XYZ file of C-alpha atoms in Angstrom:
175
model
C -9.297 -101.093 40.651
C -9.817 -104.314 38.409
C -13.476 -103.552 39.399
C -13.652 -100.467 38.234
C -12.286 -101.406 34.770
C -14.736 -104.447 34.067
C -17.200 -102.030 34.722
C -16.232 -99.485 31.975
C -14.735 -102.533 30.119
C -18.660 -103.659 30.465
C -19.674 -99.671 29.483
C -17.570 -99.705 26.492
C -18.560 -102.780 24.691
C -22.739 -101.896 26.325
C -22.630 -98.738 24.320
C -21.163 -99.628 21.665
C -23.743 -102.375 20.617
C -26.056 -98.755 20.679
C -26.674 -96.941 17.349
C -28.478 -94.004 17.849
C -27.647 -92.717 14.210
C -30.883 -92.617 11.752
C -31.475 -94.280 8.257
C -29.935 -91.720 6.435
C -26.708 -90.167 8.698
C -23.357 -91.943 9.854
C -20.990 -91.955 12.911
C -19.798 -88.056 11.563
C -23.074 -86.490 10.608
C -24.312 -83.419 11.540
C -26.024 -83.490 15.216
C -23.747 -86.976 16.138
C -22.244 -87.446 19.466
C -18.872 -88.741 20.055
C -17.079 -90.180 23.089
C -13.625 -90.527 23.491
C -10.945 -92.444 25.989
C -7.295 -92.079 24.919
C -4.933 -94.146 26.096
C -1.348 -91.954 25.997
C 0.736 -90.337 28.874
C 0.150 -88.696 32.135
C 2.010 -85.319 31.440
C 1.082 -82.124 29.300
C -2.324 -81.916 30.954
C -3.973 -85.286 29.987
C -7.101 -86.480 29.466
C -6.133 -89.763 28.488
C -6.276 -92.878 30.930
C -2.440 -94.018 31.555
C -0.426 -95.879 34.416
C 3.364 -96.053 34.971
C 5.493 -96.925 37.971
C 9.497 -96.352 38.024
C 10.975 -96.551 41.390
C 8.237 -97.609 43.168
C 6.814 -93.875 42.079
C 3.406 -94.577 40.632
C 1.853 -92.019 38.266
C -1.381 -92.512 36.528
C -4.242 -90.331 35.057
C -7.949 -90.903 34.071
C -9.933 -88.849 31.550
C -12.377 -88.538 28.467
C -13.733 -86.644 25.538
C -16.767 -85.652 23.998
C -17.547 -83.725 21.037
C -20.937 -82.541 18.882
C -20.451 -82.839 14.958
C -21.540 -79.016 14.260
C -21.502 -80.569 10.625
C -20.241 -83.628 8.649
C -16.892 -84.635 9.420
C -16.290 -81.619 11.868
C -16.736 -82.084 16.161
C -16.518 -79.439 18.381
C -14.736 -81.193 21.485
C -14.476 -80.895 24.908
C -12.272 -83.049 27.628
C -11.508 -83.566 31.389
C -8.980 -85.255 32.963
C -7.280 -85.869 36.783
C -3.716 -87.148 36.878
C -1.995 -88.143 40.287
C 0.975 -89.565 41.663
C 1.516 -91.555 44.931
C 4.891 -89.054 45.352
C 3.961 -86.877 48.431
C 4.241 -83.071 47.756
C 2.975 -80.248 45.302
C 2.258 -80.962 42.034
C 1.610 -84.598 42.653
C -1.753 -84.203 41.392
C -3.645 -81.983 38.659
C -6.893 -81.311 37.261
C -6.734 -80.827 32.915
C -9.612 -79.607 30.473
C -9.221 -79.256 26.918
C -11.149 -77.140 23.937
C -10.870 -77.880 20.801
C -11.703 -79.429 17.500
C -11.264 -82.506 15.192
C -11.964 -82.519 11.593
C -12.310 -86.542 9.393
C -10.997 -86.259 6.248
C -12.480 -88.528 3.891
C -14.270 -89.606 6.834
C -11.276 -91.914 7.905
C -8.097 -89.252 9.022
C -8.916 -86.963 11.889
C -6.786 -83.950 12.712
C -7.658 -81.960 15.458
C -6.428 -78.397 17.541
C -6.960 -77.759 20.773
C -6.359 -75.622 23.757
C -4.887 -77.633 26.701
C -5.056 -76.852 30.537
C -3.445 -77.852 33.620
C -4.249 -76.810 37.154
C -1.796 -78.535 40.117
C -2.605 -78.727 43.659
C 0.128 -75.982 45.898
C 2.013 -74.998 42.121
C 1.233 -71.336 41.561
C 2.447 -71.901 37.389
C 0.228 -73.916 35.793
C 1.006 -74.997 32.030
C -1.614 -74.905 29.279
C -0.790 -76.397 25.529
C -1.808 -76.212 22.337
C -2.233 -80.058 21.112
C -2.035 -80.695 17.219
C -2.723 -84.093 16.164
C -3.581 -86.634 13.459
C -4.285 -90.229 13.063
C -5.951 -92.466 11.036
C -10.231 -93.691 12.243
C -10.605 -97.888 11.666
C -13.982 -98.106 12.241
C -14.402 -101.767 13.267
C -18.387 -101.109 13.044
C -20.669 -98.557 12.289
C -20.208 -96.406 15.164
C -17.362 -97.407 16.769
C -13.690 -96.590 15.928
C -10.182 -96.945 17.295
C -7.454 -94.337 16.471
C -3.928 -94.245 16.349
C -2.329 -90.802 16.515
C 0.766 -88.784 16.832
C 0.045 -85.528 19.165
C 2.595 -82.370 19.515
C 1.614 -80.585 22.694
C 3.142 -76.878 22.221
C 3.819 -75.152 25.821
C 2.162 -71.785 26.293
C 5.117 -71.481 28.632
C 8.123 -72.409 27.598
C 10.112 -71.027 31.054
C 8.171 -73.617 33.702
C 7.186 -76.994 31.265
C 8.146 -78.062 27.627
C 6.409 -78.824 24.386
C 5.770 -82.617 23.958
C 5.236 -85.078 21.518
C 2.549 -88.249 22.207
C 1.229 -91.313 20.504
C -1.802 -91.911 21.346
C -4.607 -94.276 20.673
C -8.206 -93.229 21.036
C -11.342 -95.995 21.314
C -14.377 -93.683 20.263
C -18.269 -94.415 20.155
C -19.987 -92.526 18.012
C -24.113 -91.855 18.847
């Protein structure tokens, strides 16, 4: 696990030194690409990176999102993730996916709307959510941003799964 984290850190720092923008473009220009990893909870169809352990039961998630700017400040995004637990039984791992859009107001305040789904192993009823998020994009370099944000996931099946509120920190590389 330590080697995987080191490899991920090296990849992020290596990619952050690459700037694929032309002289007239910015990180949020039409035709740009964004690759994003978020910290967050393993719940609600997570495409984030997380780890928690309570009473000897560990839960984790790993995922990432990517997007393409179809116009200035507006990206269409997709995300994939995997969540798991060391507990035995059905519902201890899931495949997660996300499709949505992200708009940067004044190039600094990202707001997003997306649909997130989860496919649990050995469970017939799988959750899905409509997610709303907003935050702040702090560009630490021309093509690297740190984005603290708040997110609300509205459950599409309240009979089995509840809506949820999250605080996330996103790390984005803009190419």
